[in-house]
Coordinates of C-alpha atoms in Angstrom, one line a residue:
M1 CA -45.9 -82.5 -134.5
S2 CA -46.2 -83.3 -138.1
S3 CA -43.4 -82.3 -140.5
P4 CA -43.8 -81.9 -144.4
Y5 CA -42.5 -85.1 -146.6
G6 CA -39.0 -84.3 -147.7
S7 CA -38.0 -82.1 -144.6
W8 CA -37.4 -85.1 -142.0
P9 CA -34.4 -84.9 -140.3
S10 CA -32.0 -88.2 -140.9
P11 CA -29.1 -89.7 -139.9
F12 CA -28.1 -90.9 -143.5
T13 CA -25.8 -88.3 -144.6
A14 CA -24.3 -88.5 -147.7
A15 CA -20.9 -89.0 -146.2
S16 CA -22.6 -91.8 -144.5
V17 CA -24.1 -93.5 -147.6
A18 CA -20.6 -93.1 -149.3
A19 CA -18.9 -94.7 -146.4
A20 CA -21.5 -97.5 -146.3
S21 CA -21.5 -98.3 -149.9
P22 CA -18.2 -100.2 -150.7
R23 CA -18.7 -102.3 -154.0
L24 CA -17.9 -106.1 -153.5
D25 CA -16.4 -108.1 -156.1
G26 CA -16.4 -112.0 -155.6
A27 CA -14.8 -113.7 -152.3
R28 CA -12.2 -117.2 -152.2
F29 CA -11.3 -119.6 -149.4
V30 CA -7.4 -119.3 -148.9
R31 CA -5.9 -121.8 -146.6
E32 CA -7.8 -120.7 -143.3
E33 CA -9.1 -117.5 -144.3
I34 CA -11.7 -116.2 -146.7
W35 CA -10.8 -113.2 -148.9
W36 CA -12.8 -110.5 -150.7
A37 CA -12.4 -107.6 -152.8
E38 CA -14.1 -104.3 -151.8
S39 CA -14.1 -100.6 -153.1
V40 CA -12.7 -98.1 -150.8
P41 CA -14.6 -94.9 -151.8
A42 CA -12.2 -92.6 -149.8
E43 CA -9.4 -93.7 -151.9
G44 CA -11.0 -92.9 -155.4
G45 CA -13.0 -96.3 -155.5
R46 CA -9.8 -98.1 -155.4
M47 CA -10.5 -102.0 -155.4
T48 CA -8.9 -103.7 -152.6
V49 CA -8.8 -107.3 -151.2
R50 CA -9.4 -107.7 -147.6
S51 CA -9.0 -111.1 -145.4
S52 CA -11.3 -112.4 -142.9
L53 CA -8.5 -112.1 -140.2
G54 CA -9.0 -108.6 -140.6
H55 CA -6.0 -107.1 -142.7
E56 CA -5.7 -105.7 -145.8
V57 CA -4.2 -108.4 -148.3
L58 CA -3.8 -106.1 -151.3
P59 CA -2.1 -102.8 -150.1
A60 CA -2.1 -99.3 -151.8
P61 CA -1.7 -98.1 -154.3
W62 CA -2.6 -101.1 -156.0
G63 CA -6.1 -102.2 -157.3
A64 CA -7.8 -104.8 -158.7
R65 CA -10.1 -103.6 -161.6
S66 CA -10.7 -104.9 -165.2
R67 CA -11.7 -103.2 -168.3
V68 CA -12.0 -106.3 -170.4
H69 CA -15.5 -105.7 -172.4
E70 CA -15.2 -102.1 -170.6
Y71 CA -17.1 -103.2 -167.7
G72 CA -14.3 -106.1 -166.4
G73 CA -15.0 -108.4 -163.8
G74 CA -12.8 -111.2 -162.7
A75 CA -9.9 -109.0 -161.7
W76 CA -8.5 -111.0 -158.9
T77 CA -8.3 -114.9 -157.8
A78 CA -6.1 -116.7 -155.4
D79 CA -4.6 -120.0 -155.2
A80 CA -4.8 -122.4 -152.2
D81 CA -1.3 -121.4 -150.6
G82 CA -2.3 -117.7 -150.4
T83 CA -0.9 -116.1 -153.8
L84 CA -2.9 -113.5 -155.1
F85 CA -3.4 -112.5 -158.5
F86 CA -4.8 -109.5 -159.7
V87 CA -5.3 -107.1 -162.6
H88 CA -4.2 -103.5 -161.7
A89 CA -6.3 -101.1 -162.6
D90 CA -4.2 -98.5 -163.9
D91 CA -2.2 -100.8 -166.5
Q92 CA -4.7 -103.9 -166.9
R93 CA -1.6 -106.3 -166.5
V94 CA -1.5 -109.2 -164.5
Y95 CA 0.6 -109.7 -161.5
R96 CA 1.3 -111.8 -158.7
F97 CA 1.4 -111.0 -155.1
R98 CA 2.8 -112.5 -152.0
R99 CA 2.9 -111.0 -148.8
G100 CA 6.2 -109.4 -147.6
T101 CA 6.9 -109.0 -151.1
E102 CA 6.3 -106.4 -154.1
P103 CA 3.9 -107.4 -156.8
V104 CA 5.4 -109.2 -159.7
A105 CA 4.3 -108.2 -163.6
L106 CA 2.9 -111.7 -165.1
T107 CA 2.0 -110.2 -168.5
P108 CA 3.3 -107.5 -170.6
P109 CA 2.0 -103.8 -171.1
G110 CA -0.5 -103.3 -173.5
P111 CA -3.8 -105.5 -173.5
A112 CA -6.6 -105.5 -170.7
H113 CA -7.2 -108.8 -168.6
G114 CA -10.0 -110.0 -166.8
G115 CA -11.8 -113.3 -165.6
L116 CA -9.0 -114.4 -163.8
R117 CA -9.0 -118.4 -162.6
V118 CA -6.4 -120.6 -161.1
Q119 CA -7.5 -124.3 -162.0
N120 CA -4.8 -127.1 -161.3
G121 CA -2.5 -124.8 -160.6
R122 CA -2.8 -122.7 -164.2
L123 CA -3.8 -119.3 -164.4
L124 CA -6.7 -118.4 -167.1
A125 CA -7.6 -115.2 -168.3
V126 CA -9.8 -113.5 -171.1
R127 CA -7.3 -110.7 -172.7
E128 CA -8.9 -107.9 -174.9
D129 CA -6.7 -105.8 -177.3
S130 CA -9.1 -102.9 -177.8
R131 CA -7.1 -101.3 -180.4
E132 CA -6.7 -104.5 -182.8
H133 CA -10.3 -105.3 -181.8
R134 CA -9.0 -109.3 -180.7
R135 CA -9.8 -110.9 -177.6
A136 CA -8.4 -114.4 -176.6
I137 CA -8.4 -116.9 -173.8
V138 CA -4.7 -117.3 -172.3
E139 CA -2.7 -118.9 -170.2
I140 CA -0.1 -116.9 -168.0
P141 CA 2.9 -118.5 -166.7
T142 CA 3.2 -117.3 -163.2
D143 CA 6.7 -117.6 -162.9
G144 CA 7.2 -113.9 -164.1
S145 CA 8.7 -115.2 -167.5
A146 CA 5.8 -113.5 -169.5
G147 CA 6.1 -110.2 -167.7
E148 CA 7.9 -108.5 -170.7
S149 CA 7.3 -111.4 -173.2
A150 CA 4.2 -111.5 -174.9
S151 CA 5.2 -114.7 -176.8
A152 CA 5.2 -116.4 -173.4
V153 CA 1.6 -116.1 -172.8
I154 CA 0.0 -119.2 -173.9
V155 CA -2.8 -118.6 -176.5
H156 CA -5.7 -121.2 -176.3
V157 CA -8.0 -119.5 -178.5
E158 CA -8.1 -115.9 -180.1
S159 CA -10.3 -114.1 -182.9
G160 CA -12.6 -111.0 -183.0
A161 CA -15.2 -112.8 -180.9
F162 CA -15.9 -112.2 -177.2
Y163 CA -14.8 -115.1 -174.6
A164 CA -15.9 -115.6 -170.9
H165 CA -16.0 -118.5 -168.2
P166 CA -12.9 -120.8 -169.4
A167 CA -12.7 -123.7 -167.7
L168 CA -10.1 -126.7 -167.8
S169 CA -11.0 -130.4 -167.6
P170 CA -10.0 -132.2 -164.6
D171 CA -7.1 -133.8 -166.3
G172 CA -5.8 -130.5 -167.6
T173 CA -6.1 -131.6 -171.5
R174 CA -9.6 -129.6 -172.8
L175 CA -10.8 -126.2 -172.3
A176 CA -14.8 -125.1 -172.0
W177 CA -15.7 -121.6 -172.6
V178 CA -18.5 -119.2 -173.4
E179 CA -18.1 -117.6 -176.9
W180 CA -20.4 -115.1 -179.0
S181 CA -19.6 -113.1 -182.0
G182 CA -20.7 -109.3 -181.0
E183 CA -23.4 -109.4 -183.4
R184 CA -26.1 -110.2 -180.9
M185 CA -25.4 -109.6 -177.3
P186 CA -24.5 -112.5 -175.1
W187 CA -28.0 -113.1 -173.5
D188 CA -29.4 -113.2 -176.7
E189 CA -27.0 -116.1 -178.3
A190 CA -24.0 -117.3 -176.7
H191 CA -22.1 -121.0 -177.6
L192 CA -20.6 -123.3 -175.5
R193 CA -17.0 -124.2 -176.9
L194 CA -14.6 -127.1 -176.3
R195 CA -11.1 -127.7 -177.2
D196 CA -8.5 -130.4 -177.4
L197 CA -5.2 -128.4 -176.2
R198 CA -3.2 -131.0 -177.2
T199 CA -4.6 -131.1 -180.6
G200 CA -6.3 -127.8 -181.5
E201 CA -9.2 -129.8 -182.4
T202 CA -12.5 -127.5 -181.3
G203 CA -16.1 -128.6 -180.8
S204 CA -19.5 -127.0 -179.8
V205 CA -22.6 -127.6 -177.8
S206 CA -26.0 -126.8 -178.9
T207 CA -26.9 -123.8 -176.9
R208 CA -29.1 -120.9 -177.0
A209 CA -27.3 -118.1 -174.2
A210 CA -24.6 -120.2 -172.9
L211 CA -23.2 -119.3 -169.2
Q212 CA -20.4 -120.8 -167.0
P213 CA -19.2 -124.3 -167.8
E214 CA -18.0 -126.4 -165.1
W215 CA -16.7 -129.9 -165.7
R216 CA -18.1 -132.4 -163.0
S217 CA -15.7 -135.3 -164.2
E218 CA -13.7 -136.0 -167.3
S219 CA -17.1 -137.1 -169.2
E220 CA -19.3 -134.6 -168.1
L221 CA -20.2 -130.8 -168.2
V222 CA -22.8 -128.5 -166.6
F223 CA -23.6 -125.1 -167.7
A224 CA -26.3 -122.9 -168.1
D225 CA -28.8 -122.1 -170.6
D226 CA -32.3 -120.9 -171.4
H227 CA -33.6 -123.4 -174.1
D228 CA -36.9 -123.1 -172.5
G229 CA -36.9 -119.3 -171.8
R230 CA -35.6 -119.4 -168.3
W231 CA -32.1 -119.7 -167.5
G232 CA -30.9 -123.4 -165.9
V233 CA -28.7 -125.6 -164.9
H234 CA -28.0 -128.4 -167.7
R235 CA -25.7 -131.5 -168.1
I236 CA -24.1 -132.9 -171.2
A237 CA -22.2 -136.0 -171.3
V238 CA -18.9 -135.6 -173.7
D239 CA -16.4 -138.0 -175.2
G240 CA -13.2 -135.8 -175.7
I241 CA -14.6 -132.7 -177.2
A242 CA -17.7 -134.3 -178.7
P243 CA -21.1 -134.3 -176.9
T244 CA -22.3 -137.8 -176.6
T245 CA -26.0 -136.8 -175.2
P246 CA -28.1 -133.5 -175.8
P247 CA -28.2 -131.1 -172.9
V248 CA -30.4 -132.5 -170.0
P249 CA -32.0 -129.7 -167.8
L250 CA -31.2 -130.5 -163.9
A251 CA -34.2 -129.4 -161.7
P252 CA -36.0 -127.0 -164.4
A253 CA -38.0 -124.1 -162.5
D254 CA -39.7 -121.0 -163.3
A255 CA -37.0 -118.8 -162.3
D256 CA -33.3 -117.9 -163.7
T257 CA -29.9 -119.4 -162.8
G258 CA -27.9 -116.7 -164.6
Y259 CA -28.0 -113.1 -165.7
G260 CA -26.9 -110.9 -168.3
L261 CA -23.1 -111.6 -168.9
W262 CA -21.8 -107.8 -168.4
V263 CA -19.2 -108.8 -166.1
L264 CA -16.5 -111.7 -165.9
G265 CA -16.6 -112.7 -162.6
N266 CA -20.1 -114.0 -161.6
R267 CA -20.6 -117.4 -160.5
W268 CA -24.6 -118.5 -160.5
F269 CA -23.8 -122.4 -159.3
Q270 CA -21.3 -124.6 -158.2
P271 CA -20.3 -128.3 -158.3
L272 CA -19.8 -129.9 -154.9
D273 CA -17.2 -133.1 -154.7
D274 CA -20.1 -135.2 -153.4
G275 CA -22.2 -134.8 -156.7
R276 CA -24.9 -132.2 -155.4
L277 CA -24.7 -128.6 -156.7
V278 CA -25.5 -125.4 -155.3
A279 CA -27.1 -122.7 -157.5
V280 CA -28.7 -119.1 -157.6
R281 CA -32.5 -118.9 -158.8
T282 CA -34.0 -115.8 -159.7
N283 CA -37.7 -114.6 -159.9
G284 CA -37.5 -111.0 -159.3
R285 CA -35.6 -111.8 -156.1
D286 CA -32.9 -114.5 -155.6
E287 CA -32.9 -117.6 -153.6
I288 CA -30.4 -120.3 -152.9
V289 CA -31.1 -124.3 -153.5
V290 CA -29.0 -127.5 -153.3
L291 CA -29.9 -130.1 -156.0
S292 CA -29.0 -133.3 -155.4
A293 CA -27.6 -136.0 -157.6
D294 CA -31.2 -137.9 -157.0
G295 CA -32.9 -134.8 -158.6
S296 CA -34.1 -133.6 -155.2
E297 CA -33.6 -129.9 -154.5
R298 CA -33.4 -128.2 -151.0
R299 CA -33.9 -124.5 -150.3
V300 CA -30.8 -122.6 -148.3
E301 CA -32.0 -120.6 -145.8
A302 CA -29.6 -117.5 -146.4
P303 CA -30.3 -113.7 -145.8
C304 CA -28.9 -112.7 -149.1
D305 CA -31.8 -112.5 -151.7
G306 CA -30.3 -110.2 -154.4
H307 CA -27.7 -110.5 -157.1
V308 CA -26.3 -113.2 -155.5
S309 CA -23.0 -114.9 -156.7
I310 CA -21.7 -118.2 -155.9
D311 CA -18.0 -117.4 -155.4
D312 CA -16.4 -120.7 -154.1
V313 CA -16.8 -123.7 -152.4
V314 CA -14.6 -126.1 -150.2
G315 CA -16.2 -129.6 -149.2
S316 CA -19.7 -128.4 -147.9
L317 CA -18.9 -124.9 -147.2
V318 CA -20.0 -122.2 -149.8
L319 CA -19.2 -118.8 -150.3
L320 CA -21.8 -116.1 -151.1
S321 CA -21.9 -112.2 -152.1
G322 CA -24.7 -110.1 -152.8
N323 CA -27.4 -108.1 -151.1
G324 CA -30.5 -108.3 -149.5
S325 CA -34.1 -107.0 -148.7
G326 CA -33.7 -107.1 -145.0
V327 CA -29.3 -106.7 -144.5
T328 CA -26.4 -104.6 -146.0
S329 CA -24.6 -106.2 -148.7
G330 CA -21.9 -108.5 -147.7
V331 CA -20.2 -112.0 -147.8
W332 CA -21.3 -115.3 -146.1
C333 CA -20.2 -118.6 -145.7
A334 CA -22.7 -121.2 -145.8
D335 CA -22.6 -124.5 -144.3
L336 CA -24.8 -126.7 -146.8
D337 CA -24.6 -129.7 -144.6
T338 CA -25.5 -128.2 -141.0
G339 CA -27.4 -125.0 -142.5
A340 CA -25.3 -122.4 -140.6
V341 CA -24.7 -119.1 -142.4
V342 CA -22.1 -116.9 -141.3
A343 CA -21.8 -113.4 -142.2
V344 CA -18.1 -112.7 -143.5
R345 CA -18.1 -109.1 -144.4
G346 CA -21.2 -106.8 -143.8
G347 CA -24.7 -108.6 -143.9
E348 CA -25.8 -106.8 -141.0
P349 CA -29.6 -106.6 -140.3
V350 CA -30.9 -103.4 -141.0
D351 CA -33.4 -101.5 -138.4
P352 CA -36.9 -102.0 -140.0
A353 CA -38.0 -98.9 -137.9
W354 CA -35.8 -96.7 -140.8
M355 CA -35.6 -99.6 -143.4
P356 CA -38.5 -101.6 -143.8
S357 CA -38.6 -104.5 -146.4
P358 CA -39.5 -102.6 -149.9
L359 CA -43.2 -103.9 -151.2
P360 CA -43.1 -105.6 -154.3
L361 CA -45.3 -104.4 -156.6
T362 CA -46.8 -105.3 -160.1
F363 CA -48.7 -102.6 -162.2
D364 CA -50.8 -103.0 -165.6
G365 CA -48.8 -101.8 -168.6
L366 CA -49.5 -101.2 -172.2
H367 CA -47.3 -104.3 -173.0
G368 CA -48.0 -106.4 -170.1
P369 CA -46.9 -106.5 -166.3
V370 CA -44.5 -104.4 -165.0
H371 CA -42.5 -105.5 -161.5
A372 CA -41.7 -103.1 -159.1
Y373 CA -40.3 -102.6 -155.7
A374 CA -41.9 -99.6 -153.3
Y375 CA -39.8 -98.0 -150.5
P376 CA -42.4 -95.8 -148.9
P377 CA -40.8 -92.9 -146.1
A378 CA -40.0 -94.3 -142.9
N379 CA -38.7 -92.5 -140.0
P380 CA -39.7 -93.5 -136.3
G381 CA -39.4 -90.0 -135.1
A382 CA -41.2 -88.1 -138.0
A383 CA -44.4 -87.8 -139.0
A384 CA -46.5 -85.9 -142.2
S385 CA -49.7 -84.7 -141.7
A386 CA -52.6 -86.9 -142.6
D387 CA -53.9 -85.2 -145.6
E388 CA -50.3 -85.0 -147.3
L389 CA -49.3 -87.7 -149.8
P390 CA -45.2 -88.0 -150.1
P391 CA -43.3 -87.1 -152.9
Y392 CA -41.6 -90.4 -154.8
L393 CA -38.5 -90.7 -156.6
V394 CA -38.8 -93.5 -159.6
L395 CA -35.3 -95.1 -160.2
V396 CA -35.0 -96.7 -163.8
H397 CA -32.3 -99.1 -163.8
G398 CA -29.2 -99.1 -166.3
G399 CA -28.5 -101.7 -168.8
P400 CA -31.3 -102.0 -170.2
T401 CA -30.5 -105.7 -170.0
A402 CA -30.3 -105.9 -166.2
H403 CA -32.7 -105.7 -163.4
V404 CA -33.0 -104.4 -159.5
T405 CA -33.9 -107.1 -156.7
G406 CA -35.7 -104.9 -153.9
A407 CA -32.3 -104.7 -151.7
T408 CA -32.1 -102.4 -149.1
S409 CA -29.4 -100.0 -148.7
A410 CA -28.5 -96.9 -147.0
A411 CA -28.5 -94.9 -150.3
L412 CA -32.4 -95.6 -150.6
A413 CA -32.6 -94.6 -146.9
F414 CA -31.1 -91.3 -147.5
Y415 CA -34.4 -90.5 -149.5
T416 CA -36.9 -92.5 -147.4
S417 CA -35.8 -91.1 -143.7
R418 CA -36.4 -87.7 -145.7
G419 CA -40.0 -88.2 -145.9
I420 CA -39.4 -89.1 -150.0
G421 CA -40.4 -92.6 -151.6
V422 CA -38.5 -94.3 -153.7
L423 CA -40.0 -96.5 -156.5
D424 CA -37.4 -98.8 -158.2
V425 CA -38.7 -100.4 -161.3
N426 CA -37.9 -103.4 -163.6
Y427 CA -39.5 -102.6 -167.2
G428 CA -39.7 -104.8 -169.8
G429 CA -36.4 -106.0 -170.8
S430 CA -35.2 -106.7 -167.6
T431 CA -33.6 -109.8 -166.7
G432 CA -34.8 -111.9 -163.8
Y433 CA -38.3 -112.9 -164.9
G434 CA -37.2 -115.0 -168.1
R435 CA -36.5 -114.3 -172.0
A436 CA -39.9 -113.6 -173.0
Y437 CA -39.9 -110.3 -170.2
R438 CA -36.1 -109.8 -171.6
E439 CA -37.1 -109.6 -175.2
R440 CA -40.1 -107.3 -174.6
L441 CA -37.5 -104.6 -175.3
D442 CA -36.7 -105.7 -178.8
G443 CA -36.7 -103.1 -181.0
Q444 CA -38.6 -101.1 -178.6
W445 CA -36.1 -99.3 -176.6
G446 CA -37.4 -95.8 -175.9
V447 CA -40.8 -97.3 -176.2
V448 CA -41.6 -100.1 -173.7
D449 CA -39.4 -98.5 -171.2
V450 CA -40.8 -95.6 -171.2
D451 CA -44.4 -97.1 -171.1
D452 CA -43.6 -99.4 -168.1
V453 CA -42.1 -96.5 -166.0
I454 CA -44.9 -94.3 -166.3
A455 CA -47.5 -96.8 -166.1
A456 CA -45.7 -97.8 -162.6
A457 CA -45.8 -94.2 -161.7
H458 CA -49.6 -93.8 -162.6
G459 CA -50.2 -97.0 -161.0
L460 CA -48.4 -95.9 -157.6
A461 CA -50.3 -92.6 -157.4
E462 CA -53.7 -94.2 -158.3
S463 CA -53.4 -96.8 -155.1
G464 CA -53.1 -93.6 -152.9
L465 CA -49.2 -94.2 -152.1
A466 CA -47.9 -91.3 -153.9
D467 CA -48.7 -87.7 -154.7
P468 CA -49.3 -87.7 -158.3
T469 CA -47.9 -84.1 -158.5
R470 CA -44.8 -84.9 -156.8
L471 CA -43.3 -87.6 -159.1
A472 CA -39.5 -87.6 -160.0
I473 CA -37.7 -89.7 -162.1
R474 CA -33.7 -90.6 -161.8
G475 CA -31.6 -93.0 -163.5
G476 CA -27.7 -93.7 -164.8
S477 CA -26.9 -94.7 -168.5
A478 CA -29.4 -96.5 -170.2
G479 CA -31.6 -95.5 -167.1
G480 CA -30.7 -91.8 -167.9
W481 CA -32.0 -92.7 -171.6
T482 CA -35.4 -93.7 -170.1
V483 CA -35.5 -90.2 -168.0
L484 CA -35.1 -87.9 -170.7
S485 CA -37.3 -89.9 -172.8
A486 CA -40.0 -90.1 -170.4
L487 CA -39.4 -86.2 -169.9
V488 CA -39.9 -85.7 -173.6
R489 CA -43.4 -87.7 -173.0
G490 CA -44.6 -85.5 -170.5
G491 CA -47.4 -85.6 -168.1
A492 CA -46.1 -88.1 -165.6
F493 CA -43.0 -86.3 -164.1
A494 CA -42.6 -83.1 -162.3
A495 CA -38.7 -83.3 -162.3
G496 CA -35.7 -85.6 -163.9
I497 CA -32.3 -86.6 -162.9
S498 CA -29.9 -88.0 -165.5
R499 CA -26.7 -89.6 -164.6
Y500 CA -24.4 -90.0 -167.8
G501 CA -27.6 -90.6 -169.5
V502 CA -27.8 -91.4 -173.4
S503 CA -29.3 -88.3 -175.2
D504 CA -28.7 -89.2 -178.7
L505 CA -28.6 -92.8 -180.5
R506 CA -26.5 -92.0 -183.2
M507 CA -23.6 -90.1 -181.1
L508 CA -24.2 -93.5 -178.8
V509 CA -23.2 -95.8 -181.8
A510 CA -20.3 -93.7 -183.1
D511 CA -18.7 -93.4 -179.5
S512 CA -19.8 -97.0 -178.7
H513 CA -17.1 -99.6 -177.6
D514 CA -16.5 -103.3 -179.1
F515 CA -18.9 -105.0 -176.3
E516 CA -21.9 -103.0 -177.2
K517 CA -21.2 -102.0 -180.8
H518 CA -24.3 -103.8 -182.2
Y519 CA -26.4 -103.7 -178.9
I520 CA -28.3 -101.0 -180.4
D521 CA -29.1 -102.9 -183.5
G522 CA -31.3 -105.3 -181.3
L523 CA -32.8 -102.6 -179.0
V524 CA -33.7 -100.3 -181.9
G525 CA -32.3 -101.3 -185.4
P526 CA -29.5 -101.7 -187.6
L527 CA -27.9 -98.6 -189.4
P528 CA -28.1 -97.4 -191.6
A529 CA -31.7 -98.6 -192.4
A530 CA -33.1 -97.8 -189.0
E531 CA -31.4 -94.2 -189.1
E532 CA -34.8 -92.4 -188.9
L533 CA -36.1 -94.2 -185.9
Y534 CA -32.7 -93.5 -184.3
I535 CA -33.7 -89.8 -184.8
E536 CA -37.1 -89.9 -183.6
R537 CA -36.6 -92.0 -180.6
S538 CA -33.3 -89.9 -179.3
P539 CA -34.6 -87.5 -176.4
L540 CA -32.0 -84.7 -178.1
T541 CA -34.5 -84.5 -181.2
H542 CA -37.5 -83.7 -178.8
A543 CA -35.7 -81.7 -176.3
D544 CA -38.1 -78.7 -176.9
R545 CA -40.8 -80.9 -175.3
I546 CA -39.1 -81.0 -171.9
G547 CA -40.7 -78.5 -169.7
V548 CA -39.6 -79.5 -166.4
P549 CA -36.3 -79.1 -164.3
V550 CA -33.6 -81.4 -165.3
L551 CA -30.3 -82.3 -163.2
L552 CA -27.5 -83.7 -165.1
L553 CA -24.4 -85.6 -163.6
Q554 CA -21.4 -86.9 -165.6
G555 CA -18.1 -88.5 -165.3
A556 CA -15.5 -86.4 -167.2
D557 CA -13.7 -89.7 -168.0
D558 CA -16.8 -91.8 -169.1
I559 CA -16.2 -93.9 -172.5
V560 CA -19.2 -95.6 -172.6
V561 CA -21.6 -92.8 -172.4
P562 CA -19.3 -89.5 -173.0
P563 CA -19.9 -86.5 -171.7
S564 CA -20.8 -84.9 -175.2
Q565 CA -24.4 -86.7 -174.4
S566 CA -25.1 -84.7 -171.6
E567 CA -23.6 -81.6 -172.7
A568 CA -26.1 -81.9 -176.1
I569 CA -28.8 -82.2 -173.9
R570 CA -27.9 -79.3 -171.3
E571 CA -27.6 -76.8 -174.7
A572 CA -30.8 -77.7 -175.6
L573 CA -32.1 -76.9 -172.7
A574 CA -30.2 -73.8 -172.0
R575 CA -31.4 -72.4 -175.3
R576 CA -34.8 -72.6 -174.4
G577 CA -34.5 -71.2 -170.7
V578 CA -35.4 -74.5 -169.0
D579 CA -34.5 -75.0 -165.5
H580 CA -31.4 -77.3 -165.1
E581 CA -28.1 -77.9 -163.8
Y582 CA -25.4 -79.7 -164.8
V583 CA -22.4 -81.1 -163.0
L584 CA -19.1 -82.7 -164.6
Y585 CA -17.0 -84.7 -162.1
P586 CA -13.4 -84.8 -163.3
G587 CA -11.6 -88.4 -162.9
E588 CA -15.2 -90.3 -162.9
G589 CA -15.8 -92.6 -165.4
H590 CA -19.3 -94.7 -165.9
G591 CA -20.9 -95.0 -163.0
F592 CA -19.4 -93.0 -159.5
R593 CA -17.0 -94.5 -157.6
R594 CA -15.4 -91.5 -155.3
A595 CA -16.6 -90.7 -151.7
E596 CA -16.7 -87.3 -152.3
T597 CA -18.6 -87.9 -155.8
V598 CA -21.3 -89.5 -154.4
V599 CA -21.6 -87.0 -151.4
D600 CA -21.9 -84.2 -153.9
A601 CA -24.1 -86.0 -156.3
L602 CA -26.8 -87.0 -153.4
E603 CA -26.4 -83.6 -151.7
R604 CA -27.2 -81.9 -155.2
E605 CA -30.0 -84.2 -156.0
L606 CA -31.6 -83.6 -152.4
A607 CA -31.5 -80.2 -152.7
F608 CA -32.7 -80.5 -156.4
L609 CA -35.7 -82.1 -155.6
G610 CA -36.7 -79.6 -152.7
R611 CA -36.7 -76.9 -155.0
A612 CA -39.0 -79.0 -157.7
F613 CA -41.4 -80.2 -154.8
G614 CA -41.6 -77.2 -152.6
F615 CA -39.6 -78.5 -149.3
T616 CA -36.8 -77.6 -147.4
P617 CA -34.4 -80.4 -146.6
S618 CA -33.3 -80.6 -143.0
P619 CA -29.8 -80.0 -142.4

């Protein structure tokens, strides 16, 4: 017996999605254990650290979360003896924690810290004082002597610039790091710097958008850069802090070893002690390769193929974290010599009857090809009539300099198992396809992204996969901007869901934090010269053109895209009597972390789509 699309019964409840969707943040080898960080949705999204022996390392109420550059990253690390170092979410101080003791503050109150790294027994961090608009790479005494004394923290470099990926030379006398001015974003232009810690002398390596310097020896550095339009690993010889050779690419490929530098903890490659190097390559999806000293390469067969981070390495063992097109997100330990890959946390194969592999699709767009992943409805116990086409929810990722990888998840199965297809779009401006694809959005935010998601939606309908009259669009942050802009354009979508979306560019710039202060300069144009363009592009300016139902979801504590953005568009819709709903979630910031919020948002979205598309969701 057939059932209408959207009304199929499903085991994927909103509560089960919230419970199955912890955020993972890095992994480390610690003695005979493996530690990793994961969120606890039932505890307000607190980020804890767990052990492969089955216990929690970091107890409540402590939580590891950084706010450096607002997006954080690198909020914890550990040494080989089992000492945990973490940034506490509540006060942004760095703490030392050993089992059986209480955490000890290592930094005084005030600035935020992130990008923690232990090398040669020394603890490095990126520090940000947002009140003074200054950042630094610091070395933190681990004995607690700087817990109440800022002067005891060793400052290696400090300015109004931005920093990432500090790396000590093997003898501990030199420091390498990535630096950018903030006038451009780090994926546009970032420099590799070196400093002699004995003399204070500083040098530079010629780079375009450098990432992740690592020392292979006292005289050789490796790092990622995109000189040829794709991020790849390069090596360079150095004498002290002076390069003695130009950067040489290692095994160039039509793929990226690197990603937009939004957070501080990611690792896209790791050198091995025997001279080999293991790296992630991304061309839409990820693959993992081992590069040998002789220039040969070998692919590592691992189930993770999305947003993979190579978190740690010991001998031939490598820790990987990420997601996959056929497994849940997780942490894996891979032996590069034997090829064995073992799931440490998560990484369970999904049931293809409920979660089949997504379909990679490419559509013809006005500005070139548009890449996307389609997730058709899938439910082994339900079917629609042969003459009905399914409704689809078109997803627009945030950033906008980011990308989706075609990963499976319970959050997607929540829709597809009910008979609602999902199309996840990597519009022009997305990472993962090279600099040219990324730069398609330069000066064209609100144009190219909108054109591309509309082209993908139309292409999906024209292929016969979706009902062209029942297409909805959902996005968060920058994706919410594209949602509202597409609804202003009209004609493609019958409903829209904006999660903490941007509606007014001038308001966004006025409220912007340091990291993104000049981001819109590149995406649209600098003020005041481009003010008319800001007004013209903003969905709020043309809210009178929106004539379909809109659901607005917003975190009350969001400082990246404050509630004023959603409330402005809500008021404009209310004045015209447009069907809309606005929900403000107390205690939530930029992105929903609490289990109760995830549950409420999903249930509201499903009910909203049912009203818009004329189906009754199954209880």
